[in-house]
CSV table of C-alpha atoms in Angstrom, one decimal:
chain,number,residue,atom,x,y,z
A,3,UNK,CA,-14.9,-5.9,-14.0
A,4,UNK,CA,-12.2,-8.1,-12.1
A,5,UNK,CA,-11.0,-8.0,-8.7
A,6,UNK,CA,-10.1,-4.2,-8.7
A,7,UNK,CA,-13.2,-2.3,-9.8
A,8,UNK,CA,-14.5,1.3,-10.0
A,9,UNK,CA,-15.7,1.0,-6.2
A,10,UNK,CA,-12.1,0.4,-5.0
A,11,UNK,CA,-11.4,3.5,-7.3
A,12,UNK,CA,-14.0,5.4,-5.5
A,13,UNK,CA,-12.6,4.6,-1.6
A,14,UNK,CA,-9.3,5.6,-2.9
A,15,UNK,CA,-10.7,9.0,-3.8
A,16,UNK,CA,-12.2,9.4,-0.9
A,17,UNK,CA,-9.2,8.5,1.2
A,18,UNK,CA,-7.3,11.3,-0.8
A,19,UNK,CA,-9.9,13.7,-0.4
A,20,UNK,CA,-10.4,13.0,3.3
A,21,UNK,CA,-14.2,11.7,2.6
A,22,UNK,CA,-13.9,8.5,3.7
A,23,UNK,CA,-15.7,8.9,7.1
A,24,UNK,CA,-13.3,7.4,9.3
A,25,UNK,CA,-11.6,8.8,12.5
A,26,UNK,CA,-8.7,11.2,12.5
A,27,UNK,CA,-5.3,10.8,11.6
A,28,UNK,CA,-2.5,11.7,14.2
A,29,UNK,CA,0.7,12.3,13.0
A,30,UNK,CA,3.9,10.5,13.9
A,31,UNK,CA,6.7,11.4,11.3
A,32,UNK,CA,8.4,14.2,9.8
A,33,UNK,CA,11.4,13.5,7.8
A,34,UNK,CA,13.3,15.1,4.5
A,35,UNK,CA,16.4,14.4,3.1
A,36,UNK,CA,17.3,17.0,0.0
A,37,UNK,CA,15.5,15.4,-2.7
A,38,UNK,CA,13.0,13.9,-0.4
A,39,UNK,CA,10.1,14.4,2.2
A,40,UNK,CA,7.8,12.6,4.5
A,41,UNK,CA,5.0,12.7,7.0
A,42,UNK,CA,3.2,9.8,8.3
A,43,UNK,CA,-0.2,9.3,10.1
A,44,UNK,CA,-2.0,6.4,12.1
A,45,UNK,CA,-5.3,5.8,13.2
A,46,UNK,CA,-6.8,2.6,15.3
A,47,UNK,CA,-10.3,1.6,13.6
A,48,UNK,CA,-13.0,0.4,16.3
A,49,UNK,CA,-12.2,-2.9,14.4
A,50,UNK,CA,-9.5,-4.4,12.3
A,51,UNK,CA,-5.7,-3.4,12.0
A,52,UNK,CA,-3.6,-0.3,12.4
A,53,UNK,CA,-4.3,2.1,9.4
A,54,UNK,CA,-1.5,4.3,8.0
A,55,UNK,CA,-1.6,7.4,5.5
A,56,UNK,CA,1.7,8.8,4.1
A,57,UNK,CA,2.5,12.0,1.8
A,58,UNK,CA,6.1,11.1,-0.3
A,59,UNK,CA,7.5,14.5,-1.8
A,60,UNK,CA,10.1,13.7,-4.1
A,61,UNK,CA,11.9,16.2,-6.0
A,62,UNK,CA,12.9,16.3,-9.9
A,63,UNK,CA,10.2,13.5,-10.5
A,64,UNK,CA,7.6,12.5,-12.8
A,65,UNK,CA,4.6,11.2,-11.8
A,66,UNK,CA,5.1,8.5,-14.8
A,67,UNK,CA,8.6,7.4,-13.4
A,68,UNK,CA,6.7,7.1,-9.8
A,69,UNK,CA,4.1,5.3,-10.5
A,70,UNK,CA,6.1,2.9,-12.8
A,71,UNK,CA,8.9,2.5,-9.9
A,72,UNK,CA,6.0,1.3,-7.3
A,73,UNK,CA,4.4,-1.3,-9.9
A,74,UNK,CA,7.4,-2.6,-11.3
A,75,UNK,CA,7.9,-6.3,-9.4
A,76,UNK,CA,10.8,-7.0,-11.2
A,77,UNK,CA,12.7,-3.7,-9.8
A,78,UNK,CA,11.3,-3.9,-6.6
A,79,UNK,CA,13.1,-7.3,-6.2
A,80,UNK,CA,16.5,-5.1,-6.4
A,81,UNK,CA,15.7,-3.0,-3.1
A,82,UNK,CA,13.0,-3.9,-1.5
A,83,UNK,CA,15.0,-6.5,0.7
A,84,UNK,CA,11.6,-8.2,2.6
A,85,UNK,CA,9.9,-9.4,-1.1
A,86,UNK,CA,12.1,-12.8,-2.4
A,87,UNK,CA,9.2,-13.7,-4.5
A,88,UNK,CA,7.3,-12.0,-7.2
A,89,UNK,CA,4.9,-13.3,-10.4
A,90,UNK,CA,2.5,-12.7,-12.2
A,91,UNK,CA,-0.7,-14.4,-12.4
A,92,UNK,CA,-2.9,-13.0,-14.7
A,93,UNK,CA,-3.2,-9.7,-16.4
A,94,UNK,CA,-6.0,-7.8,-18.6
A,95,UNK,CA,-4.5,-5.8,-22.0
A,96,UNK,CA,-7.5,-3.8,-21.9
A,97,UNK,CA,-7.7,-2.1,-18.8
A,98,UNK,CA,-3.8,-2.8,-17.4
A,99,UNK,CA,-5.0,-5.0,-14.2
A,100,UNK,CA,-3.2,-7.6,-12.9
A,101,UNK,CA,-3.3,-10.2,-10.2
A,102,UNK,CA,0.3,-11.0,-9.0
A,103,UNK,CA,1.5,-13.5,-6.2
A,104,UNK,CA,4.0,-12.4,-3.7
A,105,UNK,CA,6.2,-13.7,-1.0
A,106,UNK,CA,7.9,-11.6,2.0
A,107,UNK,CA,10.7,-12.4,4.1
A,108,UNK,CA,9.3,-11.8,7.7
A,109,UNK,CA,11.5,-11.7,11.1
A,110,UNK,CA,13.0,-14.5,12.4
A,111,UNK,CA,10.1,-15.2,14.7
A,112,UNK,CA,7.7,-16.2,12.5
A,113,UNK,CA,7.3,-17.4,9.2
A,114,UNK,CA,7.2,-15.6,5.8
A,115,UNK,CA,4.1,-14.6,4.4
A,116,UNK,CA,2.7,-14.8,0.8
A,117,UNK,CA,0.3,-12.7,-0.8
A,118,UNK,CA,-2.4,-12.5,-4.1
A,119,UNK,CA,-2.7,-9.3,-4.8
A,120,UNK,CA,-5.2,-7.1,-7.4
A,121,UNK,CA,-4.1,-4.0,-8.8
A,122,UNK,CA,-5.2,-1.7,-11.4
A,123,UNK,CA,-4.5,2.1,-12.0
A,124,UNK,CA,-7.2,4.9,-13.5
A,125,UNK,CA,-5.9,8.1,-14.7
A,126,UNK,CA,-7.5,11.4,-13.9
A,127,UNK,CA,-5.5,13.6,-16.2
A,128,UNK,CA,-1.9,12.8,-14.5
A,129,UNK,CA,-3.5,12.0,-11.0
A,130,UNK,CA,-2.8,8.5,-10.9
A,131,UNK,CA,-4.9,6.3,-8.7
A,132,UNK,CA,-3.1,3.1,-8.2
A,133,UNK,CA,-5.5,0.5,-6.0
A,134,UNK,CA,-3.1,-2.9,-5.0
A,135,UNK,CA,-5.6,-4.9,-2.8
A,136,UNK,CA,-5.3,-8.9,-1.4
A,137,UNK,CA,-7.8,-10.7,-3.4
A,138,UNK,CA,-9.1,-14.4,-3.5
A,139,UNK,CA,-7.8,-16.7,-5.7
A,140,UNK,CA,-9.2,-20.5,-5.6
A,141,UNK,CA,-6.7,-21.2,-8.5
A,142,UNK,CA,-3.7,-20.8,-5.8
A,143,UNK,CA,-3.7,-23.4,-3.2
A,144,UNK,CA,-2.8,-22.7,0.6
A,145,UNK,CA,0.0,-23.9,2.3
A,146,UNK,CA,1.0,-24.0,6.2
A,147,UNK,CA,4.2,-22.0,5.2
A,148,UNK,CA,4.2,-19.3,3.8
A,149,UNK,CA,1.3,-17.9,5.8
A,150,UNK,CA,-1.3,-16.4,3.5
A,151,UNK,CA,-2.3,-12.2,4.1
A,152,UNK,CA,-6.1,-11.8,2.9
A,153,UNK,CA,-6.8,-8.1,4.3
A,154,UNK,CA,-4.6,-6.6,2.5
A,155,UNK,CA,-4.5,-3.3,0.9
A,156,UNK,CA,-2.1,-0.5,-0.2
A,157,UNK,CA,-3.4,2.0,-2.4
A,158,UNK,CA,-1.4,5.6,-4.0
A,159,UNK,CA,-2.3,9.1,-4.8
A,160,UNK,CA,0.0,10.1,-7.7
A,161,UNK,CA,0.5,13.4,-8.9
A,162,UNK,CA,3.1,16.3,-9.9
A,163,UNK,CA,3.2,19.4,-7.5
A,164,UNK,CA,5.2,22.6,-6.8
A,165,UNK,CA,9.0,22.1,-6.2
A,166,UNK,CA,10.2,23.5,-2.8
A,167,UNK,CA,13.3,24.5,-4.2
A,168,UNK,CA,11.5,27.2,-6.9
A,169,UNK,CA,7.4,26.3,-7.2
A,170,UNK,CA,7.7,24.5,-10.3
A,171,UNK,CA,5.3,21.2,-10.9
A,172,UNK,CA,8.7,18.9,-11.1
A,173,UNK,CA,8.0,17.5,-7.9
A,174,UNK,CA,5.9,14.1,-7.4
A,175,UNK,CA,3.7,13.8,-4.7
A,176,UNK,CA,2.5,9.7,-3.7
A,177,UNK,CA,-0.2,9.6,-1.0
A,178,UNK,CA,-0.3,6.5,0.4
A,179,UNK,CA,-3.1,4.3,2.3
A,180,UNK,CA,-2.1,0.8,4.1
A,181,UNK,CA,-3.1,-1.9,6.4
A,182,UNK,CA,-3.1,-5.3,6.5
A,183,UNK,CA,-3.2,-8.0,8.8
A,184,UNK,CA,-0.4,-10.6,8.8
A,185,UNK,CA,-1.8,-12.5,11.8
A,186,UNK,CA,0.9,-10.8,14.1
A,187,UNK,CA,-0.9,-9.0,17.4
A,188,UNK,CA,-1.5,-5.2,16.0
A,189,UNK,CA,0.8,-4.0,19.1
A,190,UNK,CA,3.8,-5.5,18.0
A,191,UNK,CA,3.1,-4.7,14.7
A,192,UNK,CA,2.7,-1.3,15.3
A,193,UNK,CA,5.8,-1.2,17.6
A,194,UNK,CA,7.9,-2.6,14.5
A,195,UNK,CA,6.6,0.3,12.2
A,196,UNK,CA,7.2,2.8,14.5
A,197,UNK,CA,10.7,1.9,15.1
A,198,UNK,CA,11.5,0.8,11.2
A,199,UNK,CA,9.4,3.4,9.1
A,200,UNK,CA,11.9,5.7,8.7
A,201,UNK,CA,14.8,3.0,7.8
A,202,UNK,CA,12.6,1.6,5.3
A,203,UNK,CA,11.3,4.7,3.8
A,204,UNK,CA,14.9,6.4,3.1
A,205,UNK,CA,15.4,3.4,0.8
A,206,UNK,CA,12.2,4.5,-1.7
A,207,UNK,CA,14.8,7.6,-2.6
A,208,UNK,CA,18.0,6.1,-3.8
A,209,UNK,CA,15.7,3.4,-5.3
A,210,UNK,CA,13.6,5.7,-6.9
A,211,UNK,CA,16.9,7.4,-8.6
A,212,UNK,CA,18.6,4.2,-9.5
A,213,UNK,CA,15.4,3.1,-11.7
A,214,UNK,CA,15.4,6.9,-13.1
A,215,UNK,CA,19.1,6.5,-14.7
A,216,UNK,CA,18.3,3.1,-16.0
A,217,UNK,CA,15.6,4.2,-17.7
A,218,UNK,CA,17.6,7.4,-19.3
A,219,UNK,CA,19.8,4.6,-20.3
A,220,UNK,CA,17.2,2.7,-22.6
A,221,UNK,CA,16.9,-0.7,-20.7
A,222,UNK,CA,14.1,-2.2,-22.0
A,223,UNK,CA,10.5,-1.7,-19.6
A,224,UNK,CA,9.6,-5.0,-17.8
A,225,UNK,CA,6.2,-6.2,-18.1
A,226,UNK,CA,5.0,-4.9,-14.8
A,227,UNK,CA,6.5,-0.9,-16.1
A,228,UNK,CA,4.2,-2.1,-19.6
A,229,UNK,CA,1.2,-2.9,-17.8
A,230,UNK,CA,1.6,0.3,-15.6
A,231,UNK,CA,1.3,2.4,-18.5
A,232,UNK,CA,-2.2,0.9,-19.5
A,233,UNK,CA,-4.4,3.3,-17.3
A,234,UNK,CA,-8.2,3.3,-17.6
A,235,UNK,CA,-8.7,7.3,-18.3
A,236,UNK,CA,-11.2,9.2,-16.1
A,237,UNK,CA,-12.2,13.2,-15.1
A,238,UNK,CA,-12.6,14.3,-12.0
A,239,UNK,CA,-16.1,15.5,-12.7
A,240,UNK,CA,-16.2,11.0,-13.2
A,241,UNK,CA,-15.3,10.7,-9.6
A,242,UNK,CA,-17.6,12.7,-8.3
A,243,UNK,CA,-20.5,11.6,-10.3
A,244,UNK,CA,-19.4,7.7,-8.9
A,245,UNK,CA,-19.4,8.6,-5.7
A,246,UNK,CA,-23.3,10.2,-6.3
A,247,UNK,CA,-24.5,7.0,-8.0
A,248,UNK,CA,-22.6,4.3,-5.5
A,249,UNK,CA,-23.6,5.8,-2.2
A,250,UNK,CA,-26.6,3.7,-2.2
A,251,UNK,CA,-25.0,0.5,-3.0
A,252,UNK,CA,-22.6,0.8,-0.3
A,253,UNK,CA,-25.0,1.7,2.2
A,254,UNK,CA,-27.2,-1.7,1.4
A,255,UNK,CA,-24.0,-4.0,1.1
A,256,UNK,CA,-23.2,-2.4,4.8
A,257,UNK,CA,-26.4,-3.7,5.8
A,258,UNK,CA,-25.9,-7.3,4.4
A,259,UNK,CA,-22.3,-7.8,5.7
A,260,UNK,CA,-22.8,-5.8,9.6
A,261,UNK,CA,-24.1,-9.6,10.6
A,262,UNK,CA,-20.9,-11.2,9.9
A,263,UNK,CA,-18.1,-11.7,12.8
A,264,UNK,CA,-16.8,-8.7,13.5
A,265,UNK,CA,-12.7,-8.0,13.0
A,266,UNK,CA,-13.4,-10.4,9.5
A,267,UNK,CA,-14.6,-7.8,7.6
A,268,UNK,CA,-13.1,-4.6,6.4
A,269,UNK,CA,-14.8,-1.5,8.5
A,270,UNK,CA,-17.8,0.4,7.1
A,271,UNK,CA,-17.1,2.4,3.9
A,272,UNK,CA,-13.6,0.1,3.8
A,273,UNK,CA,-11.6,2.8,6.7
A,274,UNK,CA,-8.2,1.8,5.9
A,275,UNK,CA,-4.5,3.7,5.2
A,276,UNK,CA,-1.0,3.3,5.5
A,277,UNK,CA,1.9,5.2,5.7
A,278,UNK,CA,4.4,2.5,4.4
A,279,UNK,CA,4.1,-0.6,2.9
A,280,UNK,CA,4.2,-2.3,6.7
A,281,UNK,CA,5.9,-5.5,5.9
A,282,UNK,CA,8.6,-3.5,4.7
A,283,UNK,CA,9.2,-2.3,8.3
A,284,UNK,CA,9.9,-5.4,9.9
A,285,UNK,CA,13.2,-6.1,10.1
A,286,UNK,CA,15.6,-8.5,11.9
A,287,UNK,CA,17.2,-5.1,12.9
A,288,UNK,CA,13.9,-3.4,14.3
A,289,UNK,CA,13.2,-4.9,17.5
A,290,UNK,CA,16.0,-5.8,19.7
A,291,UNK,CA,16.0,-9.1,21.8
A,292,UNK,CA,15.5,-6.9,24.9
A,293,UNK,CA,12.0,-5.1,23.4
A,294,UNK,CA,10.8,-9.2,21.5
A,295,UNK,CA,11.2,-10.6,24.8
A,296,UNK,CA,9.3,-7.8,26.6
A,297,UNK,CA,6.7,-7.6,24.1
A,298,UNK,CA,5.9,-11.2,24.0
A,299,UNK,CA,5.9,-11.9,27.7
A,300,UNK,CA,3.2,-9.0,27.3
A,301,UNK,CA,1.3,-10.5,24.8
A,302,UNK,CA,1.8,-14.1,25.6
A,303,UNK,CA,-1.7,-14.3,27.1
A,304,UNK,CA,-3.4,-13.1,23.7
A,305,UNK,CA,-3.8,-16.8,22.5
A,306,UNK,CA,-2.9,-15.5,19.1
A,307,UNK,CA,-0.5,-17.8,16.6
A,308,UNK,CA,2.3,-16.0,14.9
């Protein structure tokens, strides 16, 4: 039980295997570098934010070291340059879940937001699901500033597969799901991922090979890289026998929640993704005065509140 529970598990699956039910994905990046790749997809939900999907290749990787670079808060401080804030607010021995509070630097035109934030990872034999999701949290009060994100969720695939330099499993593949909404109009916010994904995604690499020589070197794990490595274990024939045994559930929760206001609720079977953690993307540097003035004389009508 907790905040993260076997039903977020199951969506995940389903995003990975493409099961989920929502509408297709169009492509908008390809990129490599020699010891990394990346494609990225987008799809507009009938309701509710921008959804991305990416597929990170990187070379001479362990899933392990992946998963514990993308968990570890205290790392992530070092090059992620839009979090300044990161705790921890509770965490579970047992199962490795936590529930951690963070703040991100946003662009000069409006304020930074803050985020609470469930996670937990299950582990299918080396295929690491890792579910990071906003979650409710009475215990934290809310302010006017920082502007609190509740839809919120970022979710990886991990898992080893063939090199392209010689088909051996020493590569690590992370498929990725996001969206959120930061209470920026979804144009804008699109326009600054499409013009900032790649800029923020070439950082994941040198990142990713900084952490790995630090941990050859024997620094000691921080407690985020502990709790990653506390994994509820699962099969595969598991998933598929929780998808059989849920599907009515979710079909009667559907029915409870379709009279609520729409564009409050997450979409039917929870239709989300993400190519890139998308606050990551918004940079001073993205937009340039010329495209924030065009784009808000565009959208100045929309009545919405940055």
């Amino acid at each position: 039980s907790g905040p993260v529970t076997e039903r977020d598990l199951l969506h995940l699956w389903k995003l990975v295997e493409e099961k989920d039910g929502g509408p297709a994905w169009v492509q908008m990046m390809d990129r490599s570098t020699p010891t990394m790749s990346y494609q990225a997809w987008r799809r507009d939900p009938e309701s509710g934010p921008p959804q991305y999907r990416s597929r990170t290749v990187f070379e001479d990787a362990s899933p392990e070291l992946v998963r514990d670079f993308f968990w570890d808060d205290e790392y992530r401080l070092k090059w992620d340059d839009m979090l300044i804030y990161a705790s921890t607010l509770e965490e579970c021995d047992l199962t490795g879940a936590m529930m951690v509070h963070w703040v991100r630097k946003f662009p000069f035109f409006c304020s930074d937001r803050e985020y609470v934030i469930g996670r937990r990872i299950w582990d299918a034999g080396q295929v690491y699901y890792c579910v990071t999701k906003g979650v409710p949290c009475p215990s934290m009060p809310r302010h006017n500033k920082p502007k609190r994100v509740d839809l919120y969720y970022s979710s990886w695939c991990i898992r080893a597969v063939k090199s392209r330099k010689d088909g051996q499993l020493t590569s690590c593949e992370v498929l990725l799901f996001h969206h959120e909404d930061m209470g920026i109009p979804w144009e804008i916010a699109k326009l600054g991922v499409r013009q900032g994904m790649w800029g923020a995604v070439k950082k994941f690499d040198p990142g990713l090979r900084t952490y790995q020589k630090e941990r050859d070197s024997g620094v000691p794990l921080s407690r985020c890289a502990c709790a990653a490595k506390i994994n509820t274990k699962i099969t595969a024939d598991y998933l598929s026998s929780l998808e059989n045994t849920t599907s009515d559930l979710l079909e009667t929760e559907n029915q409870d929640t379709s009279d609520k206001p729409a564009g409050r609720n997450i979409p039917k079977l929870l239709i989300v993704g993400g190519a890139i953690a998308l606050a990551c993307t918004l940079d001073q540097g993205l937009l340039t005065k010329a495209v924030i003035f065009g784009v808000a004389r565009r959208f100045a009508k929309m009545g919405r509140r940055l």
